[in-house]
PDB file of C-alpha atoms and ligand atoms in Angstrom:
ATOM      1  CA  MET D  27     203.331  84.482 -33.320  1.00 34.00           C
ATOM      2  CA  LYS D  28     203.097  87.124 -36.029  1.00 37.00           C
ATOM      3  CA  LYS D  29     206.823  86.780 -36.696  1.00 39.00           C
ATOM      4  CA  ASN D  30     206.505  83.030 -37.084  1.00 40.00           C
ATOM      5  CA  ARG D  31     203.657  83.434 -39.492  1.00 41.00           C
ATOM      6  CA  ILE D  32     205.573  85.928 -41.622  1.00 41.00           C
ATOM      7  CA  ALA D  33     208.606  83.667 -41.547  1.00 41.00           C
ATOM      8  CA  PHE D  34     206.468  80.732 -42.609  1.00 40.00           C
ATOM      9  CA  ALA D  35     204.897  82.764 -45.420  1.00 44.00           C
ATOM     10  CA  ALA D  36     208.350  83.832 -46.588  1.00 43.00           C
ATOM     11  CA  LEU D  37     209.532  80.244 -46.451  1.00 41.00           C
ATOM     12  CA  ALA D  38     206.481  79.086 -48.391  1.00 43.00           C
ATOM     13  CA  ALA D  39     207.021  81.834 -50.968  1.00 44.00           C
ATOM     14  CA  ALA D  40     210.671  80.792 -51.301  1.00 44.00           C
ATOM     15  CA  SER D  41     209.559  77.169 -51.737  1.00 43.00           C
ATOM     16  CA  LEU D  42     207.167  78.252 -54.442  1.00 41.00           C
ATOM     17  CA  VAL D  43     209.933  80.079 -56.288  1.00 41.00           C
ATOM     18  CA  MET D  44     212.115  76.991 -55.952  1.00 42.00           C
ATOM     19  CA  ALA D  45     209.261  74.843 -57.205  1.00 41.00           C
ATOM     20  CA  LEU D  46     208.800  77.097 -60.210  1.00 42.00           C
ATOM     21  CA  LEU D  47     212.535  77.111 -60.895  1.00 43.00           C
ATOM     22  CA  THR D  48     213.051  73.399 -60.404  1.00 42.00           C
ATOM     23  CA  GLY D  49     209.599  72.105 -61.260  1.00 42.00           C
ATOM     24  CA  GLY D  50     209.577  70.455 -57.810  1.00 42.00           C
ATOM     25  CA  PRO D  51     206.452  69.439 -55.897  1.00 45.00           C
ATOM     26  CA  THR D  52     206.444  72.053 -53.105  1.00 49.00           C
ATOM     27  CA  VAL D  53     203.474  74.038 -54.410  1.00 49.00           C
ATOM     28  CA  ALA D  54     201.225  72.415 -51.795  1.00 47.00           C
ATOM     29  CA  ALA D  55     203.287  73.988 -49.001  1.00 48.00           C
ATOM     30  CA  ALA D  56     202.869  77.430 -50.525  1.00 48.00           C
ATOM     31  CA  GLN D  57     199.132  76.906 -50.876  1.00 48.00           C
ATOM     32  CA  ALA D  58     198.831  75.910 -47.217  1.00 50.00           C
ATOM     33  CA  ALA D  59     200.301  79.259 -46.198  1.00 57.00           C
ATOM     34  CA  THR D  60     197.898  81.230 -48.332  1.00 79.00           C
ATOM     35  CA  LYS D  61     194.546  79.565 -47.720  1.00 91.00           C
ATOM     36  CA  PRO D  62     191.692  81.985 -48.303  1.00 96.00           C
ATOM     37  CA  LEU D  63     189.991  83.116 -45.109  1.00 97.00           C
ATOM     38  CA  ILE D  64     186.299  83.229 -44.390  1.00 98.00           C
ATOM     39  CA  GLY D  65     184.759  84.903 -41.329  1.00 98.00           C
ATOM     40  CA  LEU D  66     181.772  83.336 -39.569  1.00 98.00           C
ATOM     41  CA  THR D  67     179.820  85.883 -37.507  1.00 98.00           C
ATOM     42  CA  PHE D  68     177.055  85.165 -34.975  1.00 98.00           C
ATOM     43  CA  ASP D  69     174.611  87.925 -34.068  1.00 98.00           C
ATOM     44  CA  ASP D  70     172.022  88.761 -31.384  1.00 98.00           C
ATOM     45  CA  GLY D  71     173.449  86.651 -28.535  1.00 98.00           C
ATOM     46  CA  PRO D  72     174.458  85.512 -26.197  1.00 98.00           C
ATOM     47  CA  SER D  73     171.497  83.215 -25.593  1.00 98.00           C
ATOM     48  CA  PRO D  74     171.213  80.431 -23.023  1.00 98.00           C
ATOM     49  CA  GLN D  75     169.525  78.298 -25.707  1.00 97.00           C
ATOM     50  CA  ARG D  76     172.226  78.287 -28.396  1.00 98.00           C
ATOM     51  CA  THR D  77     175.462  80.133 -27.657  1.00 98.00           C
ATOM     52  CA  ALA D  78     177.060  77.278 -25.694  1.00 98.00           C
ATOM     53  CA  PHE D  79     176.158  74.860 -28.510  1.00 98.00           C
ATOM     54  CA  VAL D  80     177.775  77.138 -31.114  1.00 98.00           C
ATOM     55  CA  LEU D  81     180.878  77.496 -28.929  1.00 98.00           C
ATOM     56  CA  ASP D  82     181.073  73.709 -28.479  1.00 98.00           C
ATOM     57  CA  VAL D  83     180.978  73.124 -32.244  1.00 98.00           C
ATOM     58  CA  LEU D  84     183.540  75.856 -32.932  1.00 98.00           C
ATOM     59  CA  LYS D  85     185.845  74.410 -30.270  1.00 98.00           C
ATOM     60  CA  GLN D  86     185.466  70.877 -31.587  1.00 98.00           C
ATOM     61  CA  LYS D  87     186.281  72.069 -35.113  1.00 98.00           C
ATOM     62  CA  GLY D  88     189.086  74.439 -34.089  1.00 97.00           C
ATOM     63  CA  VAL D  89     187.325  77.472 -35.571  1.00 98.00           C
ATOM     64  CA  LYS D  90     187.495  81.080 -34.301  1.00 98.00           C
ATOM     65  CA  ALA D  91     184.565  83.354 -35.100  1.00 98.00           C
ATOM     66  CA  THR D  92     183.159  86.809 -34.365  1.00 98.00           C
ATOM     67  CA  PHE D  93     180.158  87.365 -32.072  1.00 98.00           C
ATOM     68  CA  PHE D  94     178.150  90.595 -32.329  1.00 98.00           C
ATOM     69  CA  LEU D  95     176.431  90.823 -28.958  1.00 98.00           C
ATOM     70  CA  GLU D  96     173.393  92.742 -27.825  1.00 98.00           C
ATOM     71  CA  GLY D  97     174.414  94.625 -24.692  1.00 98.00           C
ATOM     72  CA  SER D  98     171.248  93.659 -22.805  1.00 98.00           C
ATOM     73  CA  HIS D  99     171.948  89.969 -23.483  1.00 98.00           C
ATOM     74  CA  ALA D 100     175.603  90.332 -22.534  1.00 98.00           C
ATOM     75  CA  GLN D 101     174.602  91.841 -19.204  1.00 98.00           C
ATOM     76  CA  GLN D 102     172.088  89.039 -18.638  1.00 98.00           C
ATOM     77  CA  TYR D 103     174.472  86.179 -19.515  1.00 98.00           C
ATOM     78  CA  PRO D 104     177.980  87.326 -18.532  1.00 98.00           C
ATOM     79  CA  ASP D 105     179.305  83.752 -18.193  1.00 98.00           C
ATOM     80  CA  LEU D 106     178.647  83.146 -21.885  1.00 98.00           C
ATOM     81  CA  VAL D 107     180.396  86.418 -22.760  1.00 98.00           C
ATOM     82  CA  ARG D 108     183.414  85.363 -20.706  1.00 98.00           C
ATOM     83  CA  ARG D 109     183.437  81.998 -22.437  1.00 98.00           C
ATOM     84  CA  ILE D 110     183.309  83.600 -25.922  1.00 98.00           C
ATOM     85  CA  LYS D 111     186.308  85.729 -24.990  1.00 98.00           C
ATOM     86  CA  ALA D 112     188.225  82.944 -23.214  1.00 98.00           C
ATOM     87  CA  GLU D 113     187.919  80.663 -26.233  1.00 98.00           C
ATOM     88  CA  GLY D 114     189.588  83.200 -28.498  1.00 97.00           C
ATOM     89  CA  HIS D 115     186.643  84.596 -30.440  1.00 98.00           C
ATOM     90  CA  VAL D 116     186.213  88.286 -31.263  1.00 98.00           C
ATOM     91  CA  ILE D 117     183.373  90.252 -29.672  1.00 98.00           C
ATOM     92  CA  GLY D 118     181.602  93.122 -31.424  1.00 98.00           C
ATOM     93  CA  ASN D 119     178.802  95.533 -30.478  1.00 98.00           C
ATOM     94  CA  HIS D 120     175.323  94.839 -31.931  1.00 98.00           C
ATOM     95  CA  SER D 121     173.469  97.587 -29.987  1.00 98.00           C
ATOM     96  CA  TRP D 122     171.765  97.294 -26.599  1.00 98.00           C
ATOM     97  CA  ASN D 123     168.407  95.847 -27.685  1.00 98.00           C
ATOM     98  CA  HIS D 124     168.322  95.764 -31.480  1.00 98.00           C
ATOM     99  CA  PRO D 125     166.415  98.891 -32.596  1.00 98.00           C
ATOM    100  CA  ASP D 126     166.536 100.041 -36.217  1.00 98.00           C
ATOM    101  CA  PHE D 127     168.917 102.996 -35.885  1.00 98.00           C
ATOM    102  CA  PRO D 128     167.262 105.176 -38.565  1.00 98.00           C
ATOM    103  CA  ASP D 129     164.067 105.052 -36.447  1.00 98.00           C
ATOM    104  CA  ILE D 130     165.535 106.324 -33.163  1.00 98.00           C
ATOM    105  CA  SER D 131     166.926 109.675 -31.976  1.00 98.00           C
ATOM    106  CA  GLN D 132     170.615 110.512 -32.103  1.00 98.00           C
ATOM    107  CA  ALA D 133     170.745 110.480 -28.310  1.00 98.00           C
ATOM    108  CA  SER D 134     169.272 106.964 -28.309  1.00 98.00           C
ATOM    109  CA  GLN D 135     171.720 105.807 -30.978  1.00 98.00           C
ATOM    110  CA  LYS D 136     174.634 107.035 -28.861  1.00 98.00           C
ATOM    111  CA  LEU D 137     173.201 105.317 -25.781  1.00 98.00           C
ATOM    112  CA  GLN D 138     172.709 102.023 -27.656  1.00 98.00           C
ATOM    113  CA  ILE D 139     176.402 102.043 -28.592  1.00 98.00           C
ATOM    114  CA  ASP D 140     177.836 103.353 -25.305  1.00 98.00           C
ATOM    115  CA  ARG D 141     175.790 101.165 -22.976  1.00 98.00           C
ATOM    116  CA  THR D 142     176.734  98.022 -24.887  1.00 98.00           C
ATOM    117  CA  ASN D 143     180.425  98.898 -24.941  1.00 98.00           C
ATOM    118  CA  ALA D 144     180.317  99.542 -21.197  1.00 98.00           C
ATOM    119  CA  ALA D 145     178.510  96.263 -20.449  1.00 98.00           C
ATOM    120  CA  ILE D 146     180.973  94.222 -22.503  1.00 98.00           C
ATOM    121  CA  LYS D 147     183.962  96.049 -21.034  1.00 98.00           C
ATOM    122  CA  ALA D 148     182.663  95.428 -17.510  1.00 98.00           C
ATOM    123  CA  ILE D 149     182.578  91.671 -18.248  1.00 98.00           C
ATOM    124  CA  THR D 150     185.680  91.140 -20.404  1.00 98.00           C
ATOM    125  CA  GLY D 151     187.847  94.149 -19.507  1.00 98.00           C
ATOM    126  CA  GLU D 152     187.853  95.220 -23.145  1.00 97.00           C
ATOM    127  CA  ALA D 153     185.435  97.383 -25.141  1.00 97.00           C
ATOM    128  CA  PRO D 154     184.610  96.158 -28.662  1.00 97.00           C
ATOM    129  CA  LYS D 155     186.293  97.762 -31.661  1.00 96.00           C
ATOM    130  CA  LEU D 156     183.642  96.596 -34.124  1.00 97.00           C
ATOM    131  CA  MET D 157     180.018  97.664 -34.537  1.00 97.00           C
ATOM    132  CA  ARG D 158     177.338  95.843 -36.472  1.00 97.00           C
ATOM    133  CA  PHE D 159     174.105  97.796 -36.694  1.00 97.00           C
ATOM    134  CA  PRO D 160     170.850  95.850 -36.254  1.00 97.00           C
ATOM    135  CA  TYR D 161     169.607  94.862 -39.750  1.00 96.00           C
ATOM    136  CA  GLY D 162     172.831  96.409 -41.064  1.00 95.00           C
ATOM    137  CA  ASP D 163     171.067  99.791 -40.961  1.00 96.00           C
ATOM    138  CA  SER D 164     173.486 102.592 -40.140  1.00 96.00           C
ATOM    139  CA  THR D 165     172.935 106.344 -39.888  1.00 97.00           C
ATOM    140  CA  PRO D 166     175.432 109.091 -40.773  1.00 96.00           C
ATOM    141  CA  TYR D 167     175.257 110.269 -37.145  1.00 97.00           C
ATOM    142  CA  ALA D 168     176.083 106.875 -35.632  1.00 97.00           C
ATOM    143  CA  THR D 169     178.755 106.083 -38.216  1.00 96.00           C
ATOM    144  CA  ASN D 170     180.469 109.365 -37.427  1.00 96.00           C
ATOM    145  CA  TYR D 171     180.074 108.850 -33.684  1.00 97.00           C
ATOM    146  CA  LEU D 172     181.795 105.455 -33.941  1.00 96.00           C
ATOM    147  CA  LYS D 173     184.774 107.141 -35.600  1.00 94.00           C
ATOM    148  CA  THR D 174     185.072 109.639 -32.762  1.00 96.00           C
ATOM    149  CA  ILE D 175     185.330 106.806 -30.221  1.00 96.00           C
ATOM    150  CA  GLY D 176     187.789 104.789 -32.305  1.00 94.00           C
ATOM    151  CA  MET D 177     185.379 102.076 -33.466  1.00 95.00           C
ATOM    152  CA  SER D 178     184.938 100.635 -36.910  1.00 86.00           C
ATOM    153  CA  GLY D 179     181.662 101.880 -38.334  1.00 79.00           C
ATOM    154  CA  GLY D 180     179.179  99.280 -39.447  1.00 90.00           C
ATOM    155  CA  VAL D 181     180.334  95.768 -40.264  1.00 94.00           C
ATOM    156  CA  ILE D 182     178.006  94.256 -42.841  1.00 92.00           C
ATOM    157  CA  TRP D 183     178.406  90.894 -44.605  1.00 94.00           C
ATOM    158  CA  HIS D 184     178.767  89.198 -47.950  1.00 93.00           C
ATOM    159  CA  TRP D 185     175.341  88.988 -49.572  1.00 91.00           C
ATOM    160  CA  ASP D 186     175.515  88.336 -53.290  1.00 89.00           C
ATOM    161  CA  VAL D 187     173.221  85.396 -53.808  1.00 88.00           C
ATOM    162  CA  GLY D 188     170.597  86.084 -51.180  1.00 83.00           C
ATOM    163  CA  ASN D 189     169.403  82.531 -50.412  1.00 92.00           C
ATOM    164  CA  PRO D 190     167.357  82.346 -47.191  1.00 94.00           C
ATOM    165  CA  GLY D 191     169.652  82.855 -44.205  1.00 96.00           C
ATOM    166  CA  ASP D 192     169.551  81.009 -40.888  1.00 97.00           C
ATOM    167  CA  PHE D 193     167.155  83.599 -39.387  1.00 96.00           C
ATOM    168  CA  GLU D 194     164.520  82.557 -41.944  1.00 96.00           C
ATOM    169  CA  CYS D 195     164.521  78.960 -40.625  1.00 97.00           C
ATOM    170  CA  PRO D 196     165.094  77.237 -43.991  1.00 97.00           C
ATOM    171  CA  GLY D 197     166.548  74.102 -42.322  1.00 98.00           C
ATOM    172  CA  ALA D 198     170.079  72.722 -42.064  1.00 98.00           C
ATOM    173  CA  THR D 199     170.581  71.823 -45.719  1.00 98.00           C
ATOM    174  CA  ARG D 200     169.508  75.208 -46.967  1.00 97.00           C
ATOM    175  CA  VAL D 201     171.495  77.155 -44.363  1.00 98.00           C
ATOM    176  CA  GLN D 202     174.544  75.245 -45.548  1.00 98.00           C
ATOM    177  CA  ARG D 203     173.598  76.035 -49.159  1.00 97.00           C
ATOM    178  CA  TYR D 204     173.309  79.731 -48.262  1.00 97.00           C
ATOM    179  CA  VAL D 205     176.754  79.816 -46.637  1.00 98.00           C
ATOM    180  CA  MET D 206     178.427  77.901 -49.461  1.00 97.00           C
ATOM    181  CA  ALA D 207     176.830  80.208 -52.044  1.00 97.00           C
ATOM    182  CA  GLU D 208     178.156  83.285 -50.237  1.00 97.00           C
ATOM    183  CA  ALA D 209     181.610  81.806 -49.613  1.00 97.00           C
ATOM    184  CA  THR D 210     184.383  83.733 -51.322  1.00 96.00           C
ATOM    185  CA  PRO D 211     187.854  84.671 -50.051  1.00 96.00           C
ATOM    186  CA  GLY D 212     187.474  87.380 -47.403  1.00 96.00           C
ATOM    187  CA  ALA D 213     183.708  86.962 -47.046  1.00 97.00           C
ATOM    188  CA  ILE D 214     182.048  87.834 -43.749  1.00 97.00           C
ATOM    189  CA  ILE D 215     179.152  85.390 -43.263  1.00 97.00           C
ATOM    190  CA  LEU D 216     176.014  86.426 -41.348  1.00 97.00           C
ATOM    191  CA  LEU D 217     174.710  83.833 -38.873  1.00 98.00           C
ATOM    192  CA  HIS D 218     172.927  83.996 -35.509  1.00 98.00           C
ATOM    193  CA  ASP D 219     173.078  82.316 -32.099  1.00 98.00           C
ATOM    194  CA  ALA D 220     169.965  84.083 -30.776  1.00 98.00           C
ATOM    195  CA  GLY D 221     166.996  86.161 -31.944  1.00 96.00           C
ATOM    196  CA  ASP D 222     164.892  84.790 -34.805  1.00 95.00           C
ATOM    197  CA  VAL D 223     166.839  81.510 -35.065  1.00 97.00           C
ATOM    198  CA  LEU D 224     165.558  80.466 -31.637  1.00 97.00           C
ATOM    199  CA  SER D 225     162.159  79.838 -33.254  1.00 97.00           C
ATOM    200  CA  CYS D 226     163.676  77.542 -35.925  1.00 97.00           C
ATOM    201  CA  SER D 227     163.582  73.762 -35.591  1.00 97.00           C
ATOM    202  CA  SER D 228     166.553  72.593 -33.531  1.00 96.00           C
ATOM    203  CA  SER D 229     167.455  70.211 -36.365  1.00 97.00           C
ATOM    204  CA  GLN D 230     168.589  73.285 -38.321  1.00 98.00           C
ATOM    205  CA  TRP D 231     171.664  73.478 -36.049  1.00 97.00           C
ATOM    206  CA  ALA D 232     173.185  70.451 -37.745  1.00 98.00           C
ATOM    207  CA  TYR D 233     174.260  72.917 -40.451  1.00 98.00           C
ATOM    208  CA  LEU D 234     177.116  74.321 -38.401  1.00 98.00           C
ATOM    209  CA  ALA D 235     179.520  71.370 -38.137  1.00 98.00           C
ATOM    210  CA  LYS D 236     178.690  70.224 -41.676  1.00 98.00           C
ATOM    211  CA  THR D 237     179.194  73.670 -43.180  1.00 98.00           C
ATOM    212  CA  ILE D 238     182.543  74.099 -41.437  1.00 98.00           C
ATOM    213  CA  ASP D 239     183.665  70.769 -42.939  1.00 98.00           C
ATOM    214  CA  ALA D 240     182.327  71.738 -46.380  1.00 98.00           C
ATOM    215  CA  LEU D 241     184.160  75.091 -46.305  1.00 98.00           C
ATOM    216  CA  ARG D 242     187.412  73.379 -45.319  1.00 98.00           C
ATOM    217  CA  ALA D 243     186.901  70.877 -48.146  1.00 97.00           C
ATOM    218  CA  LYS D 244     186.703  73.878 -50.505  1.00 97.00           C
ATOM    219  CA  GLY D 245     190.078  75.079 -49.187  1.00 97.00           C
ATOM    220  CA  TYR D 246     188.926  77.781 -46.767  1.00 98.00           C
ATOM    221  CA  GLU D 247     190.339  78.477 -43.332  1.00 97.00           C
ATOM    222  CA  PHE D 248     188.530  80.514 -40.696  1.00 98.00           C
ATOM    223  CA  GLY D 249     189.379  84.053 -39.630  1.00 97.00           C
ATOM    224  CA  VAL D 250     187.939  86.757 -37.407  1.00 98.00           C
ATOM    225  CA  VAL D 251     186.700  90.221 -38.274  1.00 97.00           C
ATOM    226  CA  ALA D 252     189.069  93.159 -37.710  1.00 96.00           C
ATOM    227  CA  PRO D 253     188.645  96.903 -38.337  1.00 94.00           C
ATOM    228  CA  SER D 254     189.962  98.307 -41.591  1.00 92.00           C
ATOM    229  CA  ALA D 255     190.596 101.908 -42.597  1.00 87.00           C
ATOM    230  CA  THR D 256     189.172 101.288 -46.049  1.00 89.00           C
ATOM    231  CA  ALA D 257     185.785 100.144 -47.307  1.00 91.00           C
ATOM    232  CA  ASN D 258     185.819  96.448 -48.189  1.00 90.00           C
ATOM    233  CA  PRO D 259     183.964  95.822 -51.469  1.00 91.00           C
ATOM    234  CA  ILE D 260     183.593  92.097 -50.713  1.00 91.00           C
ATOM    235  CA  ASN D 261     181.369  92.850 -47.726  1.00 92.00           C
ATOM    236  CA  GLN D 262     179.134  95.693 -48.954  1.00 92.00           C
ATOM    237  CA  GLY D 263     181.724  98.365 -48.206  1.00 90.00           C
ATOM    238  CA  SER D 264     182.263  97.336 -44.577  1.00 92.00           C
ATOM    239  CA  PRO D 265     185.276  99.009 -42.921  1.00 92.00           C
ATOM    240  CA  ALA D 266     186.452  95.567 -41.881  1.00 94.00           C
ATOM    241  CA  VAL D 267     188.488  92.597 -43.069  1.00 95.00           C
ATOM    242  CA  VAL D 268     188.810  88.930 -42.160  1.00 96.00           C
ATOM    243  CA  VAL D 269     192.190  88.169 -40.570  1.00 96.00           C
ATOM    244  CA  ALA D 270     193.864  85.100 -39.108  1.00 96.00           C
ATOM    245  CA  PRO D 271     192.925  84.698 -35.422  1.00 95.00           C
ATOM    246  CA  ALA D 272     195.475  85.978 -32.906  1.00 87.00           C
ATOM    247  CA  GLY D 273     197.798  83.209 -31.833  1.00 72.00           C
ATOM    248  CA  GLY D 274     196.360  80.922 -34.497  1.00 55.00           C
TER     249      GLY D 274
HETATM  250 ZN1  LIG V 254     170.749  91.323 -35.263  1.00 92.02          ZN
END
């Protein structure tokens, strides 16, 4: 798959050169190969109330995303975890039960990470490579610990405009406005399929399909989050990037 993609990119680049040389109309082909990626991420799940709905919409729209799971929820709803994995989404660690890491002991921080990795590995056969701290709040201890176990330390998100996010229950139109305002090539977008959003009006969920369509209309395609060795300035210095989904 990777080979094909590289070959296609090379072909598109060659077409672009030809187009520039000949003035021909093959620029569109080159643009198709280089669509900017955006990464939708869903935190705090899985939840029996909303995760299946989110997965249904993503499947219907042909979108792959990244789910940062709480270990306690993963253990409680293993079928949803299996479905997330089976449908080609990426799974990350979002702690066991969502404490603010700066408020808990180092031993507890380690346990929050380890227990969640173990629970997810027991269900999917694979431990996560990505960590997102609850509230985005890391500690030097936990960040260093992640490195020692080969995980990417602390995936944050693009947050330039700061409109109310989905967890603040602003309604479908304003969640869409928030996402569109934060959309930029390589942006990691913070959304939720559990936690605070479960208290929002269910009509808010109409944002998801509409926002996916609106992002595509702006020329974006959807990627998943992957570890990166360098800090990514687009997403508050996260050691992570948005990449094309495997096999996509
Ligand atoms: Zn969270």
